[in-house]
Short mmCIF file of C-alpha atoms in Angstrom, two decimals:
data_model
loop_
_atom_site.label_atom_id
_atom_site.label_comp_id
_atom_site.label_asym_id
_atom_site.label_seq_id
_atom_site.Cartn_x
_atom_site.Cartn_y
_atom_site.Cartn_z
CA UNK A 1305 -25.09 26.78 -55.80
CA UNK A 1306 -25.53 22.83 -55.55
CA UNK A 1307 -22.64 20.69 -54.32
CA UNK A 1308 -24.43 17.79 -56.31
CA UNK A 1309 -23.87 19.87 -59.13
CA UNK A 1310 -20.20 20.73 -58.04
CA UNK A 1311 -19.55 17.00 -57.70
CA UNK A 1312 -20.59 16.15 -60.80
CA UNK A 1313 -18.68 18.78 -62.62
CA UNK A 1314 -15.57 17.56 -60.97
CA UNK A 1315 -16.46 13.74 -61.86
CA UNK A 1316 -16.61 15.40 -65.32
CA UNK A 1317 -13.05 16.60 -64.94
CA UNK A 1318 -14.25 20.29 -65.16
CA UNK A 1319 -12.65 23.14 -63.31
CA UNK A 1320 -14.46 24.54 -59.76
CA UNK A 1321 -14.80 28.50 -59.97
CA UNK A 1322 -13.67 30.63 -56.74
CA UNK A 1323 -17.43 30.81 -55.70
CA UNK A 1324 -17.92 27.08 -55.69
CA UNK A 1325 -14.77 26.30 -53.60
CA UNK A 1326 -15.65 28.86 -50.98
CA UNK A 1327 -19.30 27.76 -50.73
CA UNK A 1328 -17.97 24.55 -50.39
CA UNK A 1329 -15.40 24.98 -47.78
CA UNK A 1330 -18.20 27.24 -45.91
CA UNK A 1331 -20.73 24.69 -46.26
CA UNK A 1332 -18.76 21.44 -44.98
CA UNK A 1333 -16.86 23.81 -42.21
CA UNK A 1334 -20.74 24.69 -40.86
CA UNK A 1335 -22.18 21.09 -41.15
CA UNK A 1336 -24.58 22.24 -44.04
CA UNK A 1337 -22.59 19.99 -46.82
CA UNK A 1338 -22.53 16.25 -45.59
CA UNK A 1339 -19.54 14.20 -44.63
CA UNK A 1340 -20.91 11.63 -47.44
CA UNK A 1341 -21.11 14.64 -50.33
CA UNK A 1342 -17.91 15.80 -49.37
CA UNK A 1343 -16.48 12.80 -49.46
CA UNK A 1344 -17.76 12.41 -52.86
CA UNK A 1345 -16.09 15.57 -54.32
CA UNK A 1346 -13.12 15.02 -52.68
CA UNK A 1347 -12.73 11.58 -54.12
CA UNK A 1348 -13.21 13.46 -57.31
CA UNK A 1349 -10.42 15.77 -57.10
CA UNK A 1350 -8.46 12.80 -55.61
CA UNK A 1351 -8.90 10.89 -59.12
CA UNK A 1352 -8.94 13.71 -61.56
CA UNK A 1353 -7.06 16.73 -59.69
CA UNK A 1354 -7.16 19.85 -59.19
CA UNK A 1355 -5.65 22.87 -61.63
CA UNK A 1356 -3.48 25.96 -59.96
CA UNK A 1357 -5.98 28.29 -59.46
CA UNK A 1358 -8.12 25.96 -58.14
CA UNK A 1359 -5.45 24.82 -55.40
CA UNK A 1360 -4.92 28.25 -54.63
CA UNK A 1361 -8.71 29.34 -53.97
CA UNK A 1362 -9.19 26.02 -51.69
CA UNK A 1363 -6.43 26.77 -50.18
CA UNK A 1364 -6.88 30.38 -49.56
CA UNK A 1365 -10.75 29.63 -48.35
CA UNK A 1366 -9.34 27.01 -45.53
CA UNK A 1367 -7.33 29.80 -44.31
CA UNK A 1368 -10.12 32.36 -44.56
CA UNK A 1369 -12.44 29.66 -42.82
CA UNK A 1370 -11.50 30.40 -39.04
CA UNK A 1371 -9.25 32.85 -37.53
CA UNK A 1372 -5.95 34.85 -39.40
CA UNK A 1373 -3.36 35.32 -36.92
CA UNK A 1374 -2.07 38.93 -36.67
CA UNK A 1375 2.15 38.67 -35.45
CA UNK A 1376 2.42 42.27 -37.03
CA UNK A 1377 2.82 43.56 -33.32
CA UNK A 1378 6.54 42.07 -33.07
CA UNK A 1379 7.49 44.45 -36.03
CA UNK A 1380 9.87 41.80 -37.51
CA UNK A 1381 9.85 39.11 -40.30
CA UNK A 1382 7.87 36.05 -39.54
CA UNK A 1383 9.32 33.16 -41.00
CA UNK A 1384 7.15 29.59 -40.44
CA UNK A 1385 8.85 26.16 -41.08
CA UNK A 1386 7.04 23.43 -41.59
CA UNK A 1387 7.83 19.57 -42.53
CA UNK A 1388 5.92 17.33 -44.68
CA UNK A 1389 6.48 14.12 -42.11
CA UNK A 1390 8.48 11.72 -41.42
CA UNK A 1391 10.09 8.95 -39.08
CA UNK A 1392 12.78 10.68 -36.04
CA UNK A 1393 12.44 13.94 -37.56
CA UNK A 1394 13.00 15.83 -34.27
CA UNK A 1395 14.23 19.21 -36.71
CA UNK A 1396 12.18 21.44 -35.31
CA UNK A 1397 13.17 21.24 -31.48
CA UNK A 1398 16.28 21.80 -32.66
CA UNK A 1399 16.69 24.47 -35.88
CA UNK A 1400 13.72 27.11 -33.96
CA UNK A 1401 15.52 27.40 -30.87
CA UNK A 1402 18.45 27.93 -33.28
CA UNK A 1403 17.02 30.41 -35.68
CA UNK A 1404 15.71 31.84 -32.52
CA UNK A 1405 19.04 32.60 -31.03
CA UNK A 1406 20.24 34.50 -34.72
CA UNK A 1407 17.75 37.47 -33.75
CA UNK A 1408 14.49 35.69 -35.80
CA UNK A 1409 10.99 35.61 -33.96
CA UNK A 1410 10.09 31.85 -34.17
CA UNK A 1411 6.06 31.83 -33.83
CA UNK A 1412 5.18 27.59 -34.45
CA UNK A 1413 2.25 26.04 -34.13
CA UNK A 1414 2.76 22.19 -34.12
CA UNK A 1415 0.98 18.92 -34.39
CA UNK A 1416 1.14 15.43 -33.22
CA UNK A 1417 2.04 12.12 -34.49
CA UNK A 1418 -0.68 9.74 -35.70
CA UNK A 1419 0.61 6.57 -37.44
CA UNK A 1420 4.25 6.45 -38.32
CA UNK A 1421 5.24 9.39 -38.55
CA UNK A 1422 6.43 11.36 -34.93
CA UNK A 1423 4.70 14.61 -33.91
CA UNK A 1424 6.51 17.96 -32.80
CA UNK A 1425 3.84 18.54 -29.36
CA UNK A 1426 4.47 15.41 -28.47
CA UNK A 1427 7.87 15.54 -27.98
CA UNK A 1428 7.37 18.84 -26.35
CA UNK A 1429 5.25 17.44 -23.53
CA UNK A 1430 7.71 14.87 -22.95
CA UNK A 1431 9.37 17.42 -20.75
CA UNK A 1432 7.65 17.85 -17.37
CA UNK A 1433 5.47 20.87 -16.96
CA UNK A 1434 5.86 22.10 -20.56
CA UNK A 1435 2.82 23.74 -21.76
CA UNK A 1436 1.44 23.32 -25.27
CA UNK A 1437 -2.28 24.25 -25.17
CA UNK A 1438 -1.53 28.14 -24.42
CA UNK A 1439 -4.00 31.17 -24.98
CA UNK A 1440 -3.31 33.39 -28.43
CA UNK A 1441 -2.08 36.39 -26.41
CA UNK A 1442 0.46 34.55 -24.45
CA UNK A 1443 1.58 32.56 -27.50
CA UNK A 1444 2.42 36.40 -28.87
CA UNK A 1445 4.01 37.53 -25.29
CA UNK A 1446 6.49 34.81 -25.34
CA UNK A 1447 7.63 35.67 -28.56
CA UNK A 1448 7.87 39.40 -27.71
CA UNK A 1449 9.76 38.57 -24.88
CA UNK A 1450 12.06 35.69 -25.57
CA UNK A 1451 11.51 35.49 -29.29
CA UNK A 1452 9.83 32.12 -29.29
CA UNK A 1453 7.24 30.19 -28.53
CA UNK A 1454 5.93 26.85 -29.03
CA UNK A 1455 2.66 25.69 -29.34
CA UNK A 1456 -0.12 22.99 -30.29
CA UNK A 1457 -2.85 23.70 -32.91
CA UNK A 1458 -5.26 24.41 -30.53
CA UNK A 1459 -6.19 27.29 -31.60
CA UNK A 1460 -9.20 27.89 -34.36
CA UNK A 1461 -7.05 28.11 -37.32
CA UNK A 1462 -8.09 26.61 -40.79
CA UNK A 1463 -10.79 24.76 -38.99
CA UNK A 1464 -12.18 23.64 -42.94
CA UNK A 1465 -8.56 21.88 -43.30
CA UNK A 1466 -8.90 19.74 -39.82
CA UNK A 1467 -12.24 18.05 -41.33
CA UNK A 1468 -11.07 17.81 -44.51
CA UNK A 1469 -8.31 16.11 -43.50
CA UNK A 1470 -9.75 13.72 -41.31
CA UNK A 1471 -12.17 13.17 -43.72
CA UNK A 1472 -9.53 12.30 -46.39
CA UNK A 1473 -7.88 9.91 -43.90
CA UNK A 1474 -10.84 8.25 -43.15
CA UNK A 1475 -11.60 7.67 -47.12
CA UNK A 1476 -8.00 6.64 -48.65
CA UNK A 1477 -7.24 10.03 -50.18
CA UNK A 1478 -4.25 11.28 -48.14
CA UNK A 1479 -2.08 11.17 -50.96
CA UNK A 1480 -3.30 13.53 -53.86
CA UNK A 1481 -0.37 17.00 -54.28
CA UNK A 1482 -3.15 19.30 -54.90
CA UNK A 1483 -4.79 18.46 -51.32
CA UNK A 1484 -1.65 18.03 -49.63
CA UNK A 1485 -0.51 21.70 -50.72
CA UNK A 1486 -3.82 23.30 -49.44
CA UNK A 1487 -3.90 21.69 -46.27
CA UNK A 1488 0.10 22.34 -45.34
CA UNK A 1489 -0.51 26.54 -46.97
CA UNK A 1490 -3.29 26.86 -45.46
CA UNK A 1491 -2.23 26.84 -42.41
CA UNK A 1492 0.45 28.39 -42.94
CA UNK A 1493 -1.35 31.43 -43.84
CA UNK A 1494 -3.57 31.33 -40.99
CA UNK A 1495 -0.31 31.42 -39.02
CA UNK A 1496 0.41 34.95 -39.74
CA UNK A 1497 4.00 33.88 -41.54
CA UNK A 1498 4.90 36.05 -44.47
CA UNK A 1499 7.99 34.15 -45.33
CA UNK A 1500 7.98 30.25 -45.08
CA UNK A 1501 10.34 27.39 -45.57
CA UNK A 1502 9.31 23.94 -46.15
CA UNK A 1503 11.07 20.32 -45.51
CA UNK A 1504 9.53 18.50 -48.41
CA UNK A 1505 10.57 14.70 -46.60
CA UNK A 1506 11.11 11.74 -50.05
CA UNK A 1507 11.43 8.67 -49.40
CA UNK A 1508 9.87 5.31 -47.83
CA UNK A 1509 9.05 6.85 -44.54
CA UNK A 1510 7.17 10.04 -46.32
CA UNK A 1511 4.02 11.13 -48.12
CA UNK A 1512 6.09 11.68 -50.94
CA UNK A 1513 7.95 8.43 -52.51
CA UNK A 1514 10.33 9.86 -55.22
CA UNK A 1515 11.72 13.02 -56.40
CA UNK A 1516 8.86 13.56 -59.35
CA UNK A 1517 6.27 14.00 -56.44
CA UNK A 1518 7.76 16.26 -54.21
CA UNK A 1519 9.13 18.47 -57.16
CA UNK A 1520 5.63 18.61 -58.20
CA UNK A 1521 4.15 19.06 -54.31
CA UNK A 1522 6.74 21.68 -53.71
CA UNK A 1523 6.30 23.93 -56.91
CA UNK A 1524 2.75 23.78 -56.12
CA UNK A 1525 3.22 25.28 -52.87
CA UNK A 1526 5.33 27.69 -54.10
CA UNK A 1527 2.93 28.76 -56.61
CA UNK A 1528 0.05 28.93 -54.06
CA UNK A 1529 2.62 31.27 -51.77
CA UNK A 1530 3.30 33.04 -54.76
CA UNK A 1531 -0.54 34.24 -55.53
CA UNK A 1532 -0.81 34.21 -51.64
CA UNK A 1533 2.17 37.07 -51.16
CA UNK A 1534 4.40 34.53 -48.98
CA UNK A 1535 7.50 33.59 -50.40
CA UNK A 1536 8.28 29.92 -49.78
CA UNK A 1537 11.11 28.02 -50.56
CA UNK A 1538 11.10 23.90 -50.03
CA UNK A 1539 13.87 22.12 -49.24
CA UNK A 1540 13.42 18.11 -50.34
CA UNK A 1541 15.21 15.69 -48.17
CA UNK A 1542 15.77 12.56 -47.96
CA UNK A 1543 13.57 10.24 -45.37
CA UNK A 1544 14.67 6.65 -46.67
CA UNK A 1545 16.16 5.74 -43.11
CA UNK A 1546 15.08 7.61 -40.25
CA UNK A 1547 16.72 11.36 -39.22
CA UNK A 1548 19.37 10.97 -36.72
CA UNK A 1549 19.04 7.99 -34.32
CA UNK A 1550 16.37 8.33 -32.28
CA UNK A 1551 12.63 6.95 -32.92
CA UNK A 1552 9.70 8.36 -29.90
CA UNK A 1553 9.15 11.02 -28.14
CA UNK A 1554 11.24 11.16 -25.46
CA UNK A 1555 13.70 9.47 -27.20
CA UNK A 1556 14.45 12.34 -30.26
CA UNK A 1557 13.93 14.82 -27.29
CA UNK A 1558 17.35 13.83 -25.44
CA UNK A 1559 18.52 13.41 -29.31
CA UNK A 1560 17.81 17.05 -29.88
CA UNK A 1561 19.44 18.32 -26.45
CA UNK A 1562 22.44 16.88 -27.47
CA UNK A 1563 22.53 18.22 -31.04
CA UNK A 1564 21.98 21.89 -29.50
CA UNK A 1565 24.98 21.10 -27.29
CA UNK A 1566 26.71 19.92 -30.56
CA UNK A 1567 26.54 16.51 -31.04
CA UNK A 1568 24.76 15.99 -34.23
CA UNK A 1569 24.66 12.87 -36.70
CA UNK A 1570 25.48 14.37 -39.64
CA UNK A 1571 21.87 13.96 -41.85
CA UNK A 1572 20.02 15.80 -38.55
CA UNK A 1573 22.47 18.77 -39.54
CA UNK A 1574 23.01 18.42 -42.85
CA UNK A 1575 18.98 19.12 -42.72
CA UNK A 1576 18.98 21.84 -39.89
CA UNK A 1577 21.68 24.15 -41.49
CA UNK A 1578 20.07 24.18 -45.16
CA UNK A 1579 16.52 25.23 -43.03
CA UNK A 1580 18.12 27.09 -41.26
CA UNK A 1581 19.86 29.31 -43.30
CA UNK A 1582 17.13 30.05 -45.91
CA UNK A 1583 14.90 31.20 -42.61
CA UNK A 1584 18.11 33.47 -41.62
CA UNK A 1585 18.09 34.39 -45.79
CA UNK A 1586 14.15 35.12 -45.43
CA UNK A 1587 14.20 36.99 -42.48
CA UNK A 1588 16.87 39.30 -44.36
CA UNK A 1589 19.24 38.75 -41.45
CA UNK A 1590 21.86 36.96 -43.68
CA UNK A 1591 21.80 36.51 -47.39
CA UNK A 1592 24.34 34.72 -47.87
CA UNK A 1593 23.54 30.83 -47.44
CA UNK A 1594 26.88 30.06 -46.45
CA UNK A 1595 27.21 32.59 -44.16
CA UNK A 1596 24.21 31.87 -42.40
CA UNK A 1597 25.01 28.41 -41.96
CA UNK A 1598 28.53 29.63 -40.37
CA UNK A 1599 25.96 31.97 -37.93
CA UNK A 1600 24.33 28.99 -37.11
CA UNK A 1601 27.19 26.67 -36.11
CA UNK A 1602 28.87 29.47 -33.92
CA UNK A 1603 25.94 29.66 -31.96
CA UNK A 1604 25.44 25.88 -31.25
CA UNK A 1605 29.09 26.17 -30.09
CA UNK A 1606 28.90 29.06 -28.22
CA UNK A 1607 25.92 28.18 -26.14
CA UNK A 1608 23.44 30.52 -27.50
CA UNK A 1609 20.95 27.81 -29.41
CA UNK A 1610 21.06 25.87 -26.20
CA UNK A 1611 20.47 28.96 -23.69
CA UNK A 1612 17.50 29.61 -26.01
CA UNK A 1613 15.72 26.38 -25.58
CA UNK A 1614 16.15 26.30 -21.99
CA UNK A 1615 13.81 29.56 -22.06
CA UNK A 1616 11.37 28.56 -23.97
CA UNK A 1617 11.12 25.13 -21.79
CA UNK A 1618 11.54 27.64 -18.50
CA UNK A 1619 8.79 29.99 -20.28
CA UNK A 1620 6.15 27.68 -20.73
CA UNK A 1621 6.32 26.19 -17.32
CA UNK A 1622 8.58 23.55 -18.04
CA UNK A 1623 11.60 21.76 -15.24
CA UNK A 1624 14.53 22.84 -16.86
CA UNK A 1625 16.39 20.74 -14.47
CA UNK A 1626 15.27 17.62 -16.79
CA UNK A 1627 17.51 19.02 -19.53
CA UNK A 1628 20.71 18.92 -17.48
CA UNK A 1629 20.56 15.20 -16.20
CA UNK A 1630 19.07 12.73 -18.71
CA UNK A 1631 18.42 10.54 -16.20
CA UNK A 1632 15.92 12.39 -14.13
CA UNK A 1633 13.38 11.60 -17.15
CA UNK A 1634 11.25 8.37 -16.69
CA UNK A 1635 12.77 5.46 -18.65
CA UNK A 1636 11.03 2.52 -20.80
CA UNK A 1637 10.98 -0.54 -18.21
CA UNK A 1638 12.93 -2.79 -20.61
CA UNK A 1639 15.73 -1.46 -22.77
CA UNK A 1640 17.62 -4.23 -25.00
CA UNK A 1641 20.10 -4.22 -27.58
CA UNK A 1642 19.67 -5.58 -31.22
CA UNK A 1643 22.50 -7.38 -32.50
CA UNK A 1644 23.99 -7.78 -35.70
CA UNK A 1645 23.33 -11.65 -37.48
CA UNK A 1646 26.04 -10.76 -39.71
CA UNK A 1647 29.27 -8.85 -41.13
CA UNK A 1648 29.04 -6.50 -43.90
CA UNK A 1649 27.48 -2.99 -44.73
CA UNK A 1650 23.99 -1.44 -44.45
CA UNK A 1651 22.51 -0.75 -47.34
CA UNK A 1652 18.61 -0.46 -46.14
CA UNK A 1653 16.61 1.19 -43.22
CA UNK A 1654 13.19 1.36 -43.90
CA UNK A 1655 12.02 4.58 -42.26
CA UNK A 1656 8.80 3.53 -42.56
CA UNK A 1657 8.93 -0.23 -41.25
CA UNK A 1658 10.86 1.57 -38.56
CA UNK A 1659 8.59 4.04 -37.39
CA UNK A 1660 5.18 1.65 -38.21
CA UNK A 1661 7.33 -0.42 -34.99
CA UNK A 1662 7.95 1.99 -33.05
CA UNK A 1663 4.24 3.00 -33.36
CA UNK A 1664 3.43 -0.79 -32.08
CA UNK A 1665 5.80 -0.32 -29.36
CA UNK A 1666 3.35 2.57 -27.81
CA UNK A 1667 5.44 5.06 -29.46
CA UNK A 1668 2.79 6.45 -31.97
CA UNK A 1669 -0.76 6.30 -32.70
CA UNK A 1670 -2.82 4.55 -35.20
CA UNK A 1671 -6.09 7.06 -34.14
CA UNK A 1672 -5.93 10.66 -33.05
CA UNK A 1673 -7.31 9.57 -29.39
CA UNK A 1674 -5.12 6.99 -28.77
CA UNK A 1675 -2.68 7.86 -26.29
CA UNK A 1676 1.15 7.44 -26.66
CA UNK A 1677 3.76 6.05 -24.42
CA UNK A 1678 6.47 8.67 -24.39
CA UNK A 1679 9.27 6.54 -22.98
CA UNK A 1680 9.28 3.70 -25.89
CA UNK A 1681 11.04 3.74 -28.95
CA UNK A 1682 14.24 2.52 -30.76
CA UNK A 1683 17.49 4.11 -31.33
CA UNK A 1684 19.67 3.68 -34.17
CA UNK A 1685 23.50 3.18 -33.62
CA UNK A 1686 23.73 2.46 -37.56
CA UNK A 1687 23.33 4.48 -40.35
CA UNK A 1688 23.11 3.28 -43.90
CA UNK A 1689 26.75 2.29 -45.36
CA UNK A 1690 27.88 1.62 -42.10
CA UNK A 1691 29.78 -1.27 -41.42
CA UNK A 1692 28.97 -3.76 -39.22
CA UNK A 1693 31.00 -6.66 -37.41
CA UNK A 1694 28.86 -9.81 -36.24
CA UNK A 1695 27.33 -9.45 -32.72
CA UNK A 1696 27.59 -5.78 -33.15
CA UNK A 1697 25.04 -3.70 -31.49
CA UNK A 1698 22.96 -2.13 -34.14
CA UNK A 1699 20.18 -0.41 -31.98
CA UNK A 1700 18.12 -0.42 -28.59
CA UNK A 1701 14.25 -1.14 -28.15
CA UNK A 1702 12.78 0.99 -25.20
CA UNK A 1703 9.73 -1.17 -24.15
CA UNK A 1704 7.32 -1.28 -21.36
CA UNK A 1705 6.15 -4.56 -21.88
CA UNK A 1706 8.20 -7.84 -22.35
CA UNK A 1707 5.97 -9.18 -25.04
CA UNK A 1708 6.80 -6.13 -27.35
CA UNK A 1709 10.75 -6.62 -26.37
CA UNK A 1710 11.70 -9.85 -28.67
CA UNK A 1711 8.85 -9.12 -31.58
CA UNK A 1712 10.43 -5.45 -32.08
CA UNK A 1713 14.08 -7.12 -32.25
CA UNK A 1714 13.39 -9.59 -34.65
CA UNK A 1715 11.27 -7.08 -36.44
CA UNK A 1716 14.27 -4.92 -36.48
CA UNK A 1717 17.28 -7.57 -37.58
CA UNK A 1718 14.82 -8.05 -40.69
CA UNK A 1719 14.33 -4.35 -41.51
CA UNK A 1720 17.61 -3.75 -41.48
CA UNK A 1721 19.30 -5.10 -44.23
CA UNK A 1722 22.89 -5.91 -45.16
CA UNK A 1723 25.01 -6.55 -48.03
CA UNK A 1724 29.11 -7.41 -48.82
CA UNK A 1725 29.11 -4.09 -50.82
CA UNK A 1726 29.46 -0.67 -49.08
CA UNK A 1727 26.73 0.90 -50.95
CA UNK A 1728 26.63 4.42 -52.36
CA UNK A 1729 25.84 7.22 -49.90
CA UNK A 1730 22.94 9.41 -50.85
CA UNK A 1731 22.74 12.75 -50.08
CA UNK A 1732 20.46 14.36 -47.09
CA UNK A 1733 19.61 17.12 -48.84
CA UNK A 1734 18.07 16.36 -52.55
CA UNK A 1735 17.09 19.28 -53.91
CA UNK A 1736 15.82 23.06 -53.11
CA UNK A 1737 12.97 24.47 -54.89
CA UNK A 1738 11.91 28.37 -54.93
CA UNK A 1739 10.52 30.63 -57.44
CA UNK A 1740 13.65 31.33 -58.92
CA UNK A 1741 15.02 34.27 -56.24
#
């Protein structure tokens, strides 16, 4: 085989055989196919796409091209989340620990933030002492023995889907469903999950811009799951304005203590409940939807989802005693409120704007070696269709340097945007795609 050839037949809008793909995916993983010729082909499928089969071979040949993780030793259901992105989406500090709690084994592997959008290890190691970068066999222990565990993607899983997407960030083609859905399934194949659930984020602060492309992104990870023997359902949701209030690390990790103790804005748990209880419906521990979401509010009340996330800080060598007292953590040297020019109602957030300044703040990164600030950030005490009184406080920068402090709130008073009309609320949760079960 010839990847000259295999480029040209995709410039020619013709379909790549099994055979190609894999000697493809081989070839770039092992340095013997150029950054420049992949590059080429995958601007190729970029412009002309890819068909079904074709997504699910790439996809399948990613997972196949490093290590497949074996979780068959816990003896239970594994079911994987996974979100496509977004701006304060701190869901998955709070929904595992949750589902965790209900009697399901919660095996994640995580990534971190780079640009806008916030990343779950990050977060994580905004807690003293917590450990992300853990060996395979003690990933598997903790979940034996407390039934979760946390972890970064450290490990060498899908190693062909790490360059390719690098490469495809580095080359403008970030954005194409077919490459999306191979690089998210991939992985979570390689993850050992044989049920998974999906948060398919639409909006201005996700990959995804309107319902037509996540519709189309999510079938075509269901399909791939499908031919792949792991049932998937995707949940789309809406990622206009930010999730919850908080924007940076730190920041969404106090957010998310507080929502396990109960105190949740209602998008963050209008989102956890509907993940939630498909994971509970997966894992066969409660097929009823509405049932499972009454499983999962008794045990944030009662404690349990709480108790559970205190292990698996404990576990992997984190100070719990953070977690009690908010104000042992370190704090942003400046914090200033942004107030309101004007009366009226919200009727715009940008979640992207939003989390593109929180980035500048220190909050993010705009390459995968820069390092982030985890104290900085902004949090949101307005939602869209709020109302608003003039010289109201409508959010906080965290800063650690002055300069940042005045840009970010003008920034902000011109991001958020404000009308005489209370405008109509949309829904969190958009729709919920699965293969018809």
């Amino acid at each position: 085989m010839n990847i000259l050839e295999m480029i040209e037949k995709k410039r020619e809008k013709q379909e790549l055989n099994q055979k190609e793909i894999e000697f493809f995916v081989e070839g770039y993983t092992n340095g013997t196919i150029m950054d420049y010729q992949a590059a080429a082909l995958v601007m190729a499928i970029f412009i002309h796409g890819m068909t079904k089969e074709e997504t699910t071979n790439l996809t399948l040949a990613m997972a196949k091209s490093g290590e497949i993780l074996d979780l068959s030793s816990l003896h239970k259901i594994i079911v994987d989340k996974h979100s496509t992105g977004g701006v304060g989406d701190k869901v998955s500090l709070v929904l595992l620990p949750l589902v965790a709690s209900c009697g399901v084994p919660v095996a994640k592997m995580s990534g971190r933030g780079l640009g806008f959008t916030g990343g779950t290890v990050d977060k994580l190691e905004s807690i003293p002492g917590y450990q992300t970068s853990i060996g395979i066999n003690n990933f598997v222990q903790n979940v034996e023995k407390i039934g979760i565990s946390m972890i970064s993607q450290t490990l060498n899983l899908a190693p062909a889907d790490k360059k390719l997407y690098s490469l495809r960030d580095s080359i403008a083609c970030v954005e194409s469903i077919p490459l999306i859905a191979s690089s998210i399934m991939s992985k979570k194949i390689a993850s050992g999950a044989q049920k998974i659930v999906i948060d398919v984020t639409v909006g201005k602060g996700a990959f995804m811009q309107n319902m037509a492309e996540a519709k189309e992104l999510a079938k075509e990870m269901i399909a791939i799951g499908k031919l792949a023997g792991r049932e998937t359902v995707c949940v789309l949701t809406n990622m206009d304005e930010p999730l919850g209030k908080a924007v940076g690390n730190l920041l969404e990790v106090e957010e998310a203590i507080k929502a396990l103790k109960g105190d949740l804005s209602e998008d963050l748990e209008a989102v956890v409940l509907e993940l939630g209880s498909y994971m509970l419906k997966l894992a066969n521990v409660e097929k009823n939807l509405e049932k499972a979401k009454e499983l999962l509010r008794r045990n944030i009340e009662n404690g349990k989802a709480y108790h559970k996330f205190l292990e698996l800080i404990q576990n992997q060598g984190g100070d719990i005693s953070y977690l009690s007292d908010f104000e042992n953590f370190e704090r942003a040297k400046y914090i200033e409120p942004v107030y309101s020019q004007q009366e009226g109602y919200i009727y715009e957030m940008n979640a992207k704007q939003i989390g593109k300044l929180a980035s500048h703040l220190g909050a993010g990164r705009i390459r995968k070696e820069d390092k982030i600030d985890k104290t900085v950030g902004i949090v949101l005490l307005k939602k869209v269709g709020d109302e608003v009184q003039k010289g109201e406080v409508l959010a906080y920068v965290h800063a650690n340097h002055i300069q940042h402090i005045e840009t970010a709130k003008e920034e902000l008073t011109r991001i958020i945007k404000m009308g005489k009309e209370k405008p109509k609320k949309i829904a969190t949760i958009l729709a919920i795609e699965n293969d018809g079960k």
